[in-house]
Amino acid sequence: MAARVVTVLDKSDVLNGLFAVWDSIDALLAGLPEAQWRAATPLPGWDVQGVVSHVIGTESFLSGIAAPEPDIDVKALDHVRNDIGAMNECWVRHLGTQSGSSVLEQYRSVTDGRRKVLQDMSEEVWNAETITPAGPESYGRFMRIRVFDCWMHEQDIRLAIQRPSSDAELEGAASRLSLDEVAATLGFVVGKLAKAPDGSRILFDLTGPLARSIRVSVDGRAQVVADFGGQEPTATVRVDALQFTRLAGGRPMCPARPQDIELGGDRDVAARIVERLNFVI
């Protein structure tokens, strides 16, 4: 049996993005008034403190720290849909009664510890196969998923405290890697979820400071391709790139960015793809 092919990613590039988004979250939280820690985010059941508690919980899990015992049956909560969601909620409830400054101290402690571990990690371990939210993949791919998750939560916090990202703040490794991670799922979205017919050529025309074109071809199976070999797309989806990530993450649109979604070509297929973009756990 052939060995599974995993995604090999440049360690320094991914870590630069991960550490940058951790720093951005820290900067947003430093000196944040206690009332704003309780500001509702776009995520059901989570205020800003809940989002930060979730990040602490995930990095604690990756550090080998068990989730605290919950005070209620967290699986009975409406917004908890699976075991990962239940683990997240254990941390959210555990840290929910603490002050924002205390939660920030714990955030800094766990991310500082993770920085050291990741910086010291060998290339062999970085590229080795492990269990990830995307299935068996390289540890490096797992960390790119962490960039995407943390970056999405940065945007959630920004919307909650009414400090949405400027064009300049959307530039950098964390945004690029997050969009790379979304792009990596589009074959699955187009083929498995939206069931685009064989022969489809889907162009995602993303605009704004994160502008890029992503192409998915369906030829037996759907996969991201560099070009369509001179052929025109059969369907197009044109949208601001940040809004595209909001759709992929199952979030409401950011009011500070253009919200139009333009569909072209086979509009039925394009609309079905937009409806199925939400792939996160």
mmCIF file with all atom_site columns, C-alpha atoms in Angstrom, residues 45-160:
data_model
loop_
_atom_site.group_PDB
_atom_site.id
_atom_site.type_symbol
_atom_site.label_atom_id
_atom_site.label_alt_id
_atom_site.label_comp_id
_atom_site.label_asym_id
_atom_site.label_entity_id
_atom_site.label_seq_id
_atom_site.pdbx_PDB_ins_code
_atom_site.Cartn_x
_atom_site.Cartn_y
_atom_site.Cartn_z
_atom_site.occupancy
_atom_site.B_iso_or_equiv
_atom_site.pdbx_formal_charge
_atom_site.auth_seq_id
_atom_site.auth_comp_id
_atom_site.auth_asym_id
_atom_site.auth_atom_id
_atom_site.pdbx_PDB_model_num
ATOM 1   C CA . GLY A 1 45  ? -23.075 31.242 23.381 1.00 0.00 ? 45  GLY A CA 1
ATOM 2   C CA . TRP A 1 46  ? -19.608 32.816 23.394 1.00 0.00 ? 46  TRP A CA 1
ATOM 3   C CA . ASP A 1 47  ? -18.601 36.299 24.442 1.00 0.00 ? 47  ASP A CA 1
ATOM 4   C CA . VAL A 1 48  ? -15.037 37.594 23.945 1.00 0.00 ? 48  VAL A CA 1
ATOM 5   C CA . GLN A 1 49  ? -13.934 35.794 27.100 1.00 0.00 ? 49  GLN A CA 1
ATOM 6   C CA . GLY A 1 50  ? -15.466 32.581 25.785 1.00 0.00 ? 50  GLY A CA 1
ATOM 7   C CA . VAL A 1 51  ? -13.541 32.836 22.516 1.00 0.00 ? 51  VAL A CA 1
ATOM 8   C CA . VAL A 1 52  ? -10.242 33.425 24.345 1.00 0.00 ? 52  VAL A CA 1
ATOM 9   C CA . SER A 1 53  ? -11.053 30.553 26.718 1.00 0.00 ? 53  SER A CA 1
ATOM 10  C CA . HIS A 1 54  ? -11.518 28.291 23.713 1.00 0.00 ? 54  HIS A CA 1
ATOM 11  C CA . VAL A 1 55  ? -8.099  29.255 22.325 1.00 0.00 ? 55  VAL A CA 1
ATOM 12  C CA . ILE A 1 56  ? -6.567  28.598 25.756 1.00 0.00 ? 56  ILE A CA 1
ATOM 13  C CA . GLY A 1 57  ? -8.320  25.230 25.864 1.00 0.00 ? 57  GLY A CA 1
ATOM 14  C CA . THR A 1 58  ? -7.097  24.099 22.454 1.00 0.00 ? 58  THR A CA 1
ATOM 15  C CA . GLU A 1 59  ? -3.495  25.102 23.117 1.00 0.00 ? 59  GLU A CA 1
ATOM 16  C CA . SER A 1 60  ? -3.738  23.477 26.565 1.00 0.00 ? 60  SER A CA 1
ATOM 17  C CA . PHE A 1 61  ? -4.958  20.257 24.942 1.00 0.00 ? 61  PHE A CA 1
ATOM 18  C CA . LEU A 1 62  ? -2.005  20.368 22.546 1.00 0.00 ? 62  LEU A CA 1
ATOM 19  C CA . SER A 1 63  ? 0.231   20.840 25.601 1.00 0.00 ? 63  SER A CA 1
ATOM 20  C CA . GLY A 1 64  ? -1.159  17.670 27.170 1.00 0.00 ? 64  GLY A CA 1
ATOM 21  C CA . ILE A 1 65  ? -3.366  19.440 29.725 1.00 0.00 ? 65  ILE A CA 1
ATOM 22  C CA . ALA A 1 66  ? -6.734  17.788 30.303 1.00 0.00 ? 66  ALA A CA 1
ATOM 23  C CA . ALA A 1 67  ? -9.933  19.816 30.088 1.00 0.00 ? 67  ALA A CA 1
ATOM 24  C CA . PRO A 1 68  ? -11.454 20.786 33.447 1.00 0.00 ? 68  PRO A CA 1
ATOM 25  C CA . GLU A 1 69  ? -14.576 18.989 34.617 1.00 0.00 ? 69  GLU A CA 1
ATOM 26  C CA . PRO A 1 70  ? -17.693 20.948 33.626 1.00 0.00 ? 70  PRO A CA 1
ATOM 27  C CA . ASP A 1 71  ? -20.317 22.062 36.143 1.00 0.00 ? 71  ASP A CA 1
ATOM 28  C CA . ILE A 1 72  ? -23.169 21.019 33.838 1.00 0.00 ? 72  ILE A CA 1
ATOM 29  C CA . ASP A 1 73  ? -23.835 18.576 30.997 1.00 0.00 ? 73  ASP A CA 1
ATOM 30  C CA . VAL A 1 74  ? -22.189 20.664 28.275 1.00 0.00 ? 74  VAL A CA 1
ATOM 31  C CA . LYS A 1 75  ? -23.405 18.313 25.545 1.00 0.00 ? 75  LYS A CA 1
ATOM 32  C CA . ALA A 1 76  ? -26.957 19.460 26.290 1.00 0.00 ? 76  ALA A CA 1
ATOM 33  C CA . LEU A 1 77  ? -26.154 23.033 25.228 1.00 0.00 ? 77  LEU A CA 1
ATOM 34  C CA . ASP A 1 78  ? -27.740 24.005 21.914 1.00 0.00 ? 78  ASP A CA 1
ATOM 35  C CA . HIS A 1 79  ? -24.489 25.238 20.336 1.00 0.00 ? 79  HIS A CA 1
ATOM 36  C CA . VAL A 1 80  ? -22.483 22.103 21.249 1.00 0.00 ? 80  VAL A CA 1
ATOM 37  C CA . ARG A 1 81  ? -22.612 19.709 18.309 1.00 0.00 ? 81  ARG A CA 1
ATOM 38  C CA . ASN A 1 82  ? -19.831 17.183 18.911 1.00 0.00 ? 82  ASN A CA 1
ATOM 39  C CA . ASP A 1 83  ? -17.104 15.989 21.301 1.00 0.00 ? 83  ASP A CA 1
ATOM 40  C CA . ILE A 1 84  ? -14.712 18.778 20.286 1.00 0.00 ? 84  ILE A CA 1
ATOM 41  C CA . GLY A 1 85  ? -17.429 21.318 20.992 1.00 0.00 ? 85  GLY A CA 1
ATOM 42  C CA . ALA A 1 86  ? -17.999 19.709 24.395 1.00 0.00 ? 86  ALA A CA 1
ATOM 43  C CA . MET A 1 87  ? -14.295 19.965 25.254 1.00 0.00 ? 87  MET A CA 1
ATOM 44  C CA . ASN A 1 88  ? -14.295 23.600 24.174 1.00 0.00 ? 88  ASN A CA 1
ATOM 45  C CA . GLU A 1 89  ? -17.243 24.329 26.434 1.00 0.00 ? 89  GLU A CA 1
ATOM 46  C CA . CYS A 1 90  ? -15.478 22.813 29.452 1.00 0.00 ? 90  CYS A CA 1
ATOM 47  C CA . TRP A 1 91  ? -12.800 25.503 29.146 1.00 0.00 ? 91  TRP A CA 1
ATOM 48  C CA . VAL A 1 92  ? -15.316 28.262 28.397 1.00 0.00 ? 92  VAL A CA 1
ATOM 49  C CA . ARG A 1 93  ? -17.288 27.504 31.543 1.00 0.00 ? 93  ARG A CA 1
ATOM 50  C CA . HIS A 1 94  ? -14.176 26.944 33.671 1.00 0.00 ? 94  HIS A CA 1
ATOM 51  C CA . LEU A 1 95  ? -12.716 30.338 32.792 1.00 0.00 ? 95  LEU A CA 1
ATOM 52  C CA . GLY A 1 96  ? -16.027 32.143 32.481 1.00 0.00 ? 96  GLY A CA 1
ATOM 53  C CA . THR A 1 97  ? -16.167 33.327 36.088 1.00 0.00 ? 97  THR A CA 1
ATOM 54  C CA . GLN A 1 98  ? -12.639 34.729 36.126 1.00 0.00 ? 98  GLN A CA 1
ATOM 55  C CA . SER A 1 99  ? -11.625 38.311 35.376 1.00 0.00 ? 99  SER A CA 1
ATOM 56  C CA . GLY A 1 100 ? -10.518 39.258 31.894 1.00 0.00 ? 100 GLY A CA 1
ATOM 57  C CA . SER A 1 101 ? -7.026  40.103 33.160 1.00 0.00 ? 101 SER A CA 1
ATOM 58  C CA . SER A 1 102 ? -6.704  36.633 34.694 1.00 0.00 ? 102 SER A CA 1
ATOM 59  C CA . VAL A 1 103 ? -7.805  34.985 31.445 1.00 0.00 ? 103 VAL A CA 1
ATOM 60  C CA . LEU A 1 104 ? -5.287  37.112 29.528 1.00 0.00 ? 104 LEU A CA 1
ATOM 61  C CA . GLU A 1 105 ? -2.493  35.939 31.862 1.00 0.00 ? 105 GLU A CA 1
ATOM 62  C CA . GLN A 1 106 ? -3.444  32.317 31.163 1.00 0.00 ? 106 GLN A CA 1
ATOM 63  C CA . TYR A 1 107 ? -3.622  33.001 27.434 1.00 0.00 ? 107 TYR A CA 1
ATOM 64  C CA . ARG A 1 108 ? -0.110  34.425 27.514 1.00 0.00 ? 108 ARG A CA 1
ATOM 65  C CA . SER A 1 109 ? 1.191   31.543 29.596 1.00 0.00 ? 109 SER A CA 1
ATOM 66  C CA . VAL A 1 110 ? -0.136  28.762 27.377 1.00 0.00 ? 110 VAL A CA 1
ATOM 67  C CA . THR A 1 111 ? 0.815   30.439 24.096 1.00 0.00 ? 111 THR A CA 1
ATOM 68  C CA . ASP A 1 112 ? 4.322   31.210 25.414 1.00 0.00 ? 112 ASP A CA 1
ATOM 69  C CA . GLY A 1 113 ? 4.712   27.540 26.271 1.00 0.00 ? 113 GLY A CA 1
ATOM 70  C CA . ARG A 1 114 ? 3.483   26.472 22.846 1.00 0.00 ? 114 ARG A CA 1
ATOM 71  C CA . ARG A 1 115 ? 5.888   28.890 21.111 1.00 0.00 ? 115 ARG A CA 1
ATOM 72  C CA . LYS A 1 116 ? 8.842   27.208 22.800 1.00 0.00 ? 116 LYS A CA 1
ATOM 73  C CA . VAL A 1 117 ? 7.644   23.714 21.927 1.00 0.00 ? 117 VAL A CA 1
ATOM 74  C CA . LEU A 1 118 ? 6.997   24.611 18.293 1.00 0.00 ? 118 LEU A CA 1
ATOM 75  C CA . GLN A 1 119 ? 10.272  26.490 17.843 1.00 0.00 ? 119 GLN A CA 1
ATOM 76  C CA . ASP A 1 120 ? 12.196  23.500 19.216 1.00 0.00 ? 120 ASP A CA 1
ATOM 77  C CA . MET A 1 121 ? 10.276  20.927 17.141 1.00 0.00 ? 121 MET A CA 1
ATOM 78  C CA . SER A 1 122 ? 12.385  19.025 14.616 1.00 0.00 ? 122 SER A CA 1
ATOM 79  C CA . GLU A 1 123 ? 11.560  19.099 10.914 1.00 0.00 ? 123 GLU A CA 1
ATOM 80  C CA . GLU A 1 124 ? 10.979  15.347 11.119 1.00 0.00 ? 124 GLU A CA 1
ATOM 81  C CA . VAL A 1 125 ? 8.227   15.730 13.704 1.00 0.00 ? 125 VAL A CA 1
ATOM 82  C CA . TRP A 1 126 ? 6.830   18.814 11.928 1.00 0.00 ? 126 TRP A CA 1
ATOM 83  C CA . ASN A 1 127 ? 6.381   16.825 8.699  1.00 0.00 ? 127 ASN A CA 1
ATOM 84  C CA . ALA A 1 128 ? 5.262   13.590 10.365 1.00 0.00 ? 128 ALA A CA 1
ATOM 85  C CA . GLU A 1 129 ? 1.689   12.348 10.026 1.00 0.00 ? 129 GLU A CA 1
ATOM 86  C CA . THR A 1 130 ? -0.660  12.994 12.946 1.00 0.00 ? 130 THR A CA 1
ATOM 87  C CA . ILE A 1 131 ? -4.384  13.234 13.627 1.00 0.00 ? 131 ILE A CA 1
ATOM 88  C CA . THR A 1 132 ? -5.769  16.653 12.703 1.00 0.00 ? 132 THR A CA 1
ATOM 89  C CA . PRO A 1 133 ? -9.213  18.228 12.196 1.00 0.00 ? 133 PRO A CA 1
ATOM 90  C CA . ALA A 1 134 ? -8.651  17.552 8.474  1.00 0.00 ? 134 ALA A CA 1
ATOM 91  C CA . GLY A 1 135 ? -7.936  13.846 9.090  1.00 0.00 ? 135 GLY A CA 1
ATOM 92  C CA . PRO A 1 136 ? -4.478  12.230 9.064  1.00 0.00 ? 136 PRO A CA 1
ATOM 93  C CA . GLU A 1 137 ? -2.096  14.991 7.973  1.00 0.00 ? 137 GLU A CA 1
ATOM 94  C CA . SER A 1 138 ? 1.283   16.510 8.772  1.00 0.00 ? 138 SER A CA 1
ATOM 95  C CA . TYR A 1 139 ? 1.767   18.321 12.055 1.00 0.00 ? 139 TYR A CA 1
ATOM 96  C CA . GLY A 1 140 ? 2.639   21.367 9.951  1.00 0.00 ? 140 GLY A CA 1
ATOM 97  C CA . ARG A 1 141 ? -0.793  21.239 8.287  1.00 0.00 ? 141 ARG A CA 1
ATOM 98  C CA . PHE A 1 142 ? -2.337  20.974 11.761 1.00 0.00 ? 142 PHE A CA 1
ATOM 99  C CA . MET A 1 143 ? -0.549  24.169 12.742 1.00 0.00 ? 143 MET A CA 1
ATOM 100 C CA . ARG A 1 144 ? -1.802  25.930 9.610  1.00 0.00 ? 144 ARG A CA 1
ATOM 101 C CA . ILE A 1 145 ? -5.289  24.921 10.702 1.00 0.00 ? 145 ILE A CA 1
ATOM 102 C CA . ARG A 1 146 ? -4.449  26.501 14.078 1.00 0.00 ? 146 ARG A CA 1
ATOM 103 C CA . VAL A 1 147 ? -3.476  29.710 12.253 1.00 0.00 ? 147 VAL A CA 1
ATOM 104 C CA . PHE A 1 148 ? -6.845  29.703 10.491 1.00 0.00 ? 148 PHE A CA 1
ATOM 105 C CA . ASP A 1 149 ? -8.781  28.980 13.693 1.00 0.00 ? 149 ASP A CA 1
ATOM 106 C CA . CYS A 1 150 ? -6.997  31.648 15.738 1.00 0.00 ? 150 CYS A CA 1
ATOM 107 C CA . TRP A 1 151 ? -7.187  34.191 12.904 1.00 0.00 ? 151 TRP A CA 1
ATOM 108 C CA . MET A 1 152 ? -10.929 33.598 12.550 1.00 0.00 ? 152 MET A CA 1
ATOM 109 C CA . HIS A 1 153 ? -11.312 34.101 16.289 1.00 0.00 ? 153 HIS A CA 1
ATOM 110 C CA . GLU A 1 154 ? -9.309  37.314 16.069 1.00 0.00 ? 154 GLU A CA 1
ATOM 111 C CA . GLN A 1 155 ? -11.902 38.553 13.567 1.00 0.00 ? 155 GLN A CA 1
ATOM 112 C CA . ASP A 1 156 ? -14.712 37.401 15.905 1.00 0.00 ? 156 ASP A CA 1
ATOM 113 C CA . ILE A 1 157 ? -13.178 39.411 18.748 1.00 0.00 ? 157 ILE A CA 1
ATOM 114 C CA . ARG A 1 158 ? -12.689 42.440 16.500 1.00 0.00 ? 158 ARG A CA 1
ATOM 115 C CA . LEU A 1 159 ? -16.354 42.444 15.510 1.00 0.00 ? 159 LEU A CA 1
ATOM 116 C CA . ALA A 1 160 ? -17.454 42.033 19.135 1.00 0.00 ? 160 ALA A CA 1
#
